[in-house]
Coordinates of C-alpha atoms in Angstrom, one line a residue:
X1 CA 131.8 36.9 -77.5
X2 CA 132.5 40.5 -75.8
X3 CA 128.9 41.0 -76.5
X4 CA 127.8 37.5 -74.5
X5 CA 130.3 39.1 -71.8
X6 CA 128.6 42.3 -71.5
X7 CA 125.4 41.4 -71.0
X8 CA 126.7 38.7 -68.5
X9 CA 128.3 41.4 -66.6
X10 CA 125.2 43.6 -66.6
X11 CA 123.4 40.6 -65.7
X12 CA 125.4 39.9 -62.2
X13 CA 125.3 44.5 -61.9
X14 CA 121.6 43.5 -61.9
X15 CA 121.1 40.9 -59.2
X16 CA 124.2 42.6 -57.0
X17 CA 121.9 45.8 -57.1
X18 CA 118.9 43.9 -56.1
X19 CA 120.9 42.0 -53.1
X20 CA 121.9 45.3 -51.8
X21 CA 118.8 46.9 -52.0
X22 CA 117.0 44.1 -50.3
X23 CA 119.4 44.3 -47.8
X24 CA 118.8 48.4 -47.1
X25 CA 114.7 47.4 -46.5
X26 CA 115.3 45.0 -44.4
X27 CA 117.8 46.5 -42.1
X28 CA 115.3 49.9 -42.6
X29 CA 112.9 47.0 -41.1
X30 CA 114.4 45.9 -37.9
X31 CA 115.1 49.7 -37.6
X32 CA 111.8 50.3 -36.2
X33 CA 109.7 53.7 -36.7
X34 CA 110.9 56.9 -38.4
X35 CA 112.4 58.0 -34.8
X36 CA 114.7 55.4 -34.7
X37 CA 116.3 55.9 -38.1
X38 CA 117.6 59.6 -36.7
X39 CA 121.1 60.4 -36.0
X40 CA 122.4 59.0 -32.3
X41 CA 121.9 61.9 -29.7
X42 CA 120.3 61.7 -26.0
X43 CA 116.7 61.9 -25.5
X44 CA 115.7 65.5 -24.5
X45 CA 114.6 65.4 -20.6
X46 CA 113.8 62.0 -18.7
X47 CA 111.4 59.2 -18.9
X48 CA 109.9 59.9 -15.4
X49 CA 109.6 62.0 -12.4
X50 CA 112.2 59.9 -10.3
X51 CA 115.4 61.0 -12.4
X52 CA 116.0 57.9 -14.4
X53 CA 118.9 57.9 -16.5
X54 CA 119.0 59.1 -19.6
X55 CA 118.9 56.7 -22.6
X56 CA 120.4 57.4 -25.9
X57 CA 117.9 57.3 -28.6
X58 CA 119.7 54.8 -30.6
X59 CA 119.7 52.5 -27.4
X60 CA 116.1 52.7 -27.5
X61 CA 115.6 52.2 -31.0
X62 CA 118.5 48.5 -31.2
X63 CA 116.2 47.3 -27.9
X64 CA 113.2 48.0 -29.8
X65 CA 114.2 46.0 -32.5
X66 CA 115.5 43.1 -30.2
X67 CA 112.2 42.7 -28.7
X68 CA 110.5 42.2 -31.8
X69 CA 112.9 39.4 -32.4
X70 CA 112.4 38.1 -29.0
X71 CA 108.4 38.0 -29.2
X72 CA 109.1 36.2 -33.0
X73 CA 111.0 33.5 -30.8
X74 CA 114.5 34.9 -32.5
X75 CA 116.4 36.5 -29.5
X76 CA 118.8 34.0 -27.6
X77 CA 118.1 33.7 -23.6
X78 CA 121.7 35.3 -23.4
X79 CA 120.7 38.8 -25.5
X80 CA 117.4 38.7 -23.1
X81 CA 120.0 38.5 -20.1
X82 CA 122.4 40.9 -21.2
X83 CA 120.4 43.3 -22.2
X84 CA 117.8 42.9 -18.6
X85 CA 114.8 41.9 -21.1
X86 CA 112.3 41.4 -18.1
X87 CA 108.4 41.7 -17.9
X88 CA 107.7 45.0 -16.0
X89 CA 104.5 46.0 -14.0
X90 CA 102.7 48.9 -16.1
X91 CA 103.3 52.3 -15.3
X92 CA 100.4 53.5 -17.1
X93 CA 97.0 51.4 -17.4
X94 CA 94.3 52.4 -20.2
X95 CA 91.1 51.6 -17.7
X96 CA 88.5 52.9 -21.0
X97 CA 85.9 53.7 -21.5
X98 CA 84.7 50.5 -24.0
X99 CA 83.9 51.5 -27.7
X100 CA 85.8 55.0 -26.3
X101 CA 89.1 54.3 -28.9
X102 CA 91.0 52.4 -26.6
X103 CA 92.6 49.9 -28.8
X104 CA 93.6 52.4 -31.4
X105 CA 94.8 54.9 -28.6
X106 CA 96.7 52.0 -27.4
X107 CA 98.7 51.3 -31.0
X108 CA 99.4 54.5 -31.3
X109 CA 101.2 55.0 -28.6
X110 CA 102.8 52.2 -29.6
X111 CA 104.7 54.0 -32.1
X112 CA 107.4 55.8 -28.9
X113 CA 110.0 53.8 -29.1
X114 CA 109.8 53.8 -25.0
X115 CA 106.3 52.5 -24.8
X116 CA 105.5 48.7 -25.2
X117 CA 101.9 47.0 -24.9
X118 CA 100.7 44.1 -24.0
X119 CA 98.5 42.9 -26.9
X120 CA 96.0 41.4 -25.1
X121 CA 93.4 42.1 -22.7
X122 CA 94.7 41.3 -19.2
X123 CA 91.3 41.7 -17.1
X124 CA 93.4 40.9 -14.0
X125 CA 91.4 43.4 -12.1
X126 CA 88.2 42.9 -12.9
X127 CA 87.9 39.5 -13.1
X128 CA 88.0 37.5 -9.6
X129 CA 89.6 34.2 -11.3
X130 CA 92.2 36.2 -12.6
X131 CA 93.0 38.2 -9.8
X132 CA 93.2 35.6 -7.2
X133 CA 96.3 34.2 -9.3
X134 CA 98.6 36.5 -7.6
X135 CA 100.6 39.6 -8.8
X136 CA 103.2 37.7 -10.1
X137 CA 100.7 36.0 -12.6
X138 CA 100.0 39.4 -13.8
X139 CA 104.0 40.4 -14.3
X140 CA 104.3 37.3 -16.3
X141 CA 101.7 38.7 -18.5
X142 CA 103.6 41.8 -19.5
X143 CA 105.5 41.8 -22.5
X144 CA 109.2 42.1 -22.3
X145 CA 110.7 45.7 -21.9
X146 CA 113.9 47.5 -20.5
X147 CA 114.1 49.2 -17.5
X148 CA 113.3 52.4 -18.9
X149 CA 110.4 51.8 -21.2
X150 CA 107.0 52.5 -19.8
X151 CA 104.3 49.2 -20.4
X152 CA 101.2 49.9 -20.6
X153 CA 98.1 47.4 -20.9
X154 CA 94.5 48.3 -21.1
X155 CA 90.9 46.4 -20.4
X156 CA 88.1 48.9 -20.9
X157 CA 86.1 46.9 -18.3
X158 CA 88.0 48.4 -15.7
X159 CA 86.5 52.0 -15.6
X160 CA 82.8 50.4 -14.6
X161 CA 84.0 47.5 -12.5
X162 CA 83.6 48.3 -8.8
X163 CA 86.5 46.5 -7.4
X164 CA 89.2 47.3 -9.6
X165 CA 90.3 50.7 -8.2
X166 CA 91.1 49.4 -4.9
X167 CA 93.2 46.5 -6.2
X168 CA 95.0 48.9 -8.5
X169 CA 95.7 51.0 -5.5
X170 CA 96.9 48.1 -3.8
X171 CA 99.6 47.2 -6.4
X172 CA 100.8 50.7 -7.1
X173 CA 99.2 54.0 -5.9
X174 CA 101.3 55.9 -8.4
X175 CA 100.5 54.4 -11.1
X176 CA 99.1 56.7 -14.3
X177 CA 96.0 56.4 -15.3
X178 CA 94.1 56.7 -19.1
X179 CA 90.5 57.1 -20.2
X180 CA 89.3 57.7 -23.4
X181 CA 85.9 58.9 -24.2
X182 CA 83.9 59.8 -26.6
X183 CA 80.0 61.5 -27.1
X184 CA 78.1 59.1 -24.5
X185 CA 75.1 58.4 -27.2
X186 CA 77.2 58.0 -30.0
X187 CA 79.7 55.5 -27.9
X188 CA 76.0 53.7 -26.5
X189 CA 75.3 53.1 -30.3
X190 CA 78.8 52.0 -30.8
X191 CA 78.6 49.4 -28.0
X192 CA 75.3 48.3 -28.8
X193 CA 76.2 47.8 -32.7
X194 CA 79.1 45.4 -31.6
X195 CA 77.4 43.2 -29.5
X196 CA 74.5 43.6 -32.2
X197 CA 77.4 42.0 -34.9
X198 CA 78.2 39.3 -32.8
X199 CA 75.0 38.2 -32.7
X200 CA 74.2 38.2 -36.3
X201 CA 77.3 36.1 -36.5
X202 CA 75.6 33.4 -34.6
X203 CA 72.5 33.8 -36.4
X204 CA 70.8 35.3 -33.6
X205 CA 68.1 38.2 -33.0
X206 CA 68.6 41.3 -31.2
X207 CA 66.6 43.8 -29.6
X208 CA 66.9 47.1 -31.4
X209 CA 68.7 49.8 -29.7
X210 CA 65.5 52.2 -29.1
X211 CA 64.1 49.5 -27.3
X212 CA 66.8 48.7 -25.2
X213 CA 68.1 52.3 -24.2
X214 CA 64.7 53.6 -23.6
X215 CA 62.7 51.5 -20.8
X216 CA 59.1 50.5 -22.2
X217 CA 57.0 51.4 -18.9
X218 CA 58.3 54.8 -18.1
X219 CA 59.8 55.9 -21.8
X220 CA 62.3 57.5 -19.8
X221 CA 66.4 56.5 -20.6
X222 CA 66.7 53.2 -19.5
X223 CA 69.9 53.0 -16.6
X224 CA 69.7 49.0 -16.5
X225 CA 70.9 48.9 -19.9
X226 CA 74.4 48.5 -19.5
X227 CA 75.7 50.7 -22.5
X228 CA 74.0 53.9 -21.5
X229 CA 75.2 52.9 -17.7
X230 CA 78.9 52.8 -19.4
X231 CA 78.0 56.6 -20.8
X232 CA 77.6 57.9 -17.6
X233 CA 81.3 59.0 -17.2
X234 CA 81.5 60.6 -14.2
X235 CA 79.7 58.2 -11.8
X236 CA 82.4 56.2 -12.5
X237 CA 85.2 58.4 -12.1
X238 CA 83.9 59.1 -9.0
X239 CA 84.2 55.7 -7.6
X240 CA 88.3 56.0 -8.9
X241 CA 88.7 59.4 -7.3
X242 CA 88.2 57.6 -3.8
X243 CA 91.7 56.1 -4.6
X244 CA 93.7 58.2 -6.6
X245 CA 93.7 62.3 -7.0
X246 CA 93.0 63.6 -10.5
X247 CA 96.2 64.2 -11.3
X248 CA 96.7 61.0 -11.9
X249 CA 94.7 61.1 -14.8
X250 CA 94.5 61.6 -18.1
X251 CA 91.5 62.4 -20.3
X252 CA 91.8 61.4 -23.6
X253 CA 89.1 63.1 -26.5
X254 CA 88.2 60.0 -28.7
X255 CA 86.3 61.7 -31.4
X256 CA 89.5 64.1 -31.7
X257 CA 91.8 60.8 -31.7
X258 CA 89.8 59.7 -34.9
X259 CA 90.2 62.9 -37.1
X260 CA 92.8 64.8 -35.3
X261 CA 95.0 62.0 -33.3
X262 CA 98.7 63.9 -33.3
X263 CA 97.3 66.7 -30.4
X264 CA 95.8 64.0 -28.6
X265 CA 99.1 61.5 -29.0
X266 CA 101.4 64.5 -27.9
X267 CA 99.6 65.8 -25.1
X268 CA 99.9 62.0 -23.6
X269 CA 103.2 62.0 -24.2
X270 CA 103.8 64.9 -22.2
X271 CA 100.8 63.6 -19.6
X272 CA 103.1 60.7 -19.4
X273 CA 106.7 62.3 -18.9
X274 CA 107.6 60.8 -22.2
X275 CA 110.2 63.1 -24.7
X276 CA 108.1 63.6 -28.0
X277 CA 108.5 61.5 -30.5
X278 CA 105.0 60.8 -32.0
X279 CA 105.1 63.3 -35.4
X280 CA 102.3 63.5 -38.1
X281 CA 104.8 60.8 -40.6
X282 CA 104.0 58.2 -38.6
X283 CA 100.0 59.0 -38.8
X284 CA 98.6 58.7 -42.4
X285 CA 94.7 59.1 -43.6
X286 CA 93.4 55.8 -45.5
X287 CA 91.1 56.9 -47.2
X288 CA 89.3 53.8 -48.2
X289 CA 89.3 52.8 -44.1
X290 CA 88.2 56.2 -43.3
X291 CA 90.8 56.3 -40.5
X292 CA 94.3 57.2 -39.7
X293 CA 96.7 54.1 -40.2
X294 CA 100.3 53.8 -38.6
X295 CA 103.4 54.1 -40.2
X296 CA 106.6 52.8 -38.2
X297 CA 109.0 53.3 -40.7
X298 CA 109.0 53.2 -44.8
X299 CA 108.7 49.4 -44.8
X300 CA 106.0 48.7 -41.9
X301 CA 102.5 50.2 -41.6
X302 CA 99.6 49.4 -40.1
X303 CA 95.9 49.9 -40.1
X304 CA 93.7 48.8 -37.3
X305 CA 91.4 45.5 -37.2
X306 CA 88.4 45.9 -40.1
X307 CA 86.3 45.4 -37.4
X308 CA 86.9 49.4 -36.0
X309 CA 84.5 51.6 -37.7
X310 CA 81.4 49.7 -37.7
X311 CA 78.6 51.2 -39.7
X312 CA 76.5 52.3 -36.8
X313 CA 72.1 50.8 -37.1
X314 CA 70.3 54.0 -38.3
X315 CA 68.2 55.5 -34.9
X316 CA 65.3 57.3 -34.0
X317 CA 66.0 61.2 -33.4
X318 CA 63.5 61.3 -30.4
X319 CA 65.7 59.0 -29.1
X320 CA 69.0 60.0 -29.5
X321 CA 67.7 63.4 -28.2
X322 CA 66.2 62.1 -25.2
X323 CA 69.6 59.8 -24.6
X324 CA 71.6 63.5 -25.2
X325 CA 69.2 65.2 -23.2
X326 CA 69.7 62.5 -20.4
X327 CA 73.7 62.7 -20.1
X328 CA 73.9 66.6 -20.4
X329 CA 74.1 66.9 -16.6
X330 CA 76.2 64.2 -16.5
X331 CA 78.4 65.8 -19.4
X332 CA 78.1 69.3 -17.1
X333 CA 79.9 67.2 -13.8
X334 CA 82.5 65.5 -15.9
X335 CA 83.9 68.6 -17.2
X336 CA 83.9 70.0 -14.0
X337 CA 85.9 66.9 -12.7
X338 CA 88.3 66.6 -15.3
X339 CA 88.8 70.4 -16.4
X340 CA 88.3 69.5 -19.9
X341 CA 85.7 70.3 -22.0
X342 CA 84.3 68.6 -25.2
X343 CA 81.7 69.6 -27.9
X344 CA 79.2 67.2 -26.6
X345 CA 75.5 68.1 -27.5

């Protein structure tokens, strides 16, 4: 009988343990990222130029949580009110380049507890239909933050689309600006591979990239061809810098974001008045991707879309030398521009 009562006991010992752990993860979860499991304490400096109150950390890290509950349909209309839940404007907008790393740069930012996305791609901008809807309709489109959290939404089409740096001037002349780019022939062969997967998809044919980037009548570098015009970095930054001074931009390295992504993440940070909390936990090497992956906290990683990383189509060396040959100048300008300087053949 005291034997039957033992084990009874050790029994209930056993399932107690596993409530309370179970409990621990899951609070770990609504936590957030590593940052937001440190002790309370204000954030070192401000979130902006214009001497916002400071926020403590903790603050940041309870509101991060009650947004995800709010976007999984959990938060009460009440907590949204009390705690000014509203859909901001962006402060900063990721205008490219395409096949540049803008969706990964975008998640990891991501991982500040004072940055929030929007998950999709707006193209309010750049697309008249969209743009004729009205500011507001572009607000609405925002995810919910708190006044002192920085959105930020990005549509790569931006950078080449002539209108769009006028009607961003027009809604905020301030406002910060990204761009992430990476070697223009290896981003043209990036670009052309995607497209190039789509249409195997639907079981269609596709012109190979050599005959596409190289124009069949001249055998010069073929400008019509849309990804190489994409490549071309500074003839579109040129068109922006009609609107807004350099200074408003930032110049991210893609090909460093992809082996090397904490430099990049920090000098952003800094780029965008934010206090540091990007560190090298919350990056981790998957091997079996081949890329960094995300880790928010001991419970929740993340690793971008399989679809990042395409095996590029295997191309001609005349041509990628003629392509690399083609943007050098280009390349030369750029740097000049932007006062940074890559290891672009």
């Amino acid at each position: 009988m005291l034997f039957k009562q033992q084990v009874l006991l050790r029994q209930k010992l056993l399932v107690l343990g596993s409530l309370a752990i179970g409990s621990l993860l899951y609070l770990v979860a609504r936590v957030g990222s590593l940052d937001r499991l440190q002790p309370l304490c204000p954030i070192d400096g401000r979130f902006g130029p214009h001497g916002q109150e400071e926020i403590p950390l903790r603050a940041l890290q309870f509101k991060r949580g009650l947004l995800h509950e709010f976007r999984k349909g959990n938060a009460t209309k009440e907590q949204i009110r009390l705690h000014n839940l509203v859909p901001q404007l962006p402060k900063a907008i990721l205008i490219g380049v395409r096949k540049g790393g803008t969706r990964a740069l975008l998640e990891m930012l991501n991982l500040h507890p004072a940055v929030v996305k929007a998950s999709q791609e707006i193209h309010f901008f750049d697309n008249d239909e969209n743009y004729a809807k009205g500011i507001e309709w572009y607000r609405k489109k925002m995810p919910f933050s708190y006044p002192h959290q920085i959105t930020i939404e990005k549509s790569p089409a931006y950078f080449i689309t002539e209108e769009v740096p006028e009607r961003i001037y027009k809604m905020n002349s301030s406002i910060k600006l990204l761009i992430i780019v990476r070697e223009p022939t290896t981003r043209a062969i990036s670009d052309y591979t995607q497209v190039l997967e789509g249409k195997e998809r639907k079981n269609k044919t596709y012109y190979k990239f050599e005959k596409l980037a190289i124009d069949p009548n001249t055998c010069e570098v073929n400008t019509k061809y849309k990804a190489v015009r994409t490549s071309i970095y500074t003839k579109h930054l040129e068109r922006w810098l009609k609107y807004f001074p350099i200074e408003q931009f930032h110049i991210v390295d893609g090909d460093r974001l992809i082996t090397e992504p904490l430099p990049e993440l920090q000098l952003v940070e800094k780029f965008l008045n934010l206090p540091p909390r990007i560190s090298q936990y919350n990056l981790y090497f998957n091997a079996t991707r081949g890329f960094y992956c995300l880790r928010f906290n001991i419970v929740f990683n993340k690793c971008l879309a399989g679809s990042k990383g395409r095996i590029h189509p295997e191309v001609d060396t005349s041509v990628i030398t003629k392509l690399r040959k083609f943007f050098h100048p280009f390349n030369q300008k750029f740097y000049q521009i932007t006062g940074r300087t890559f290891n672009w053949p």
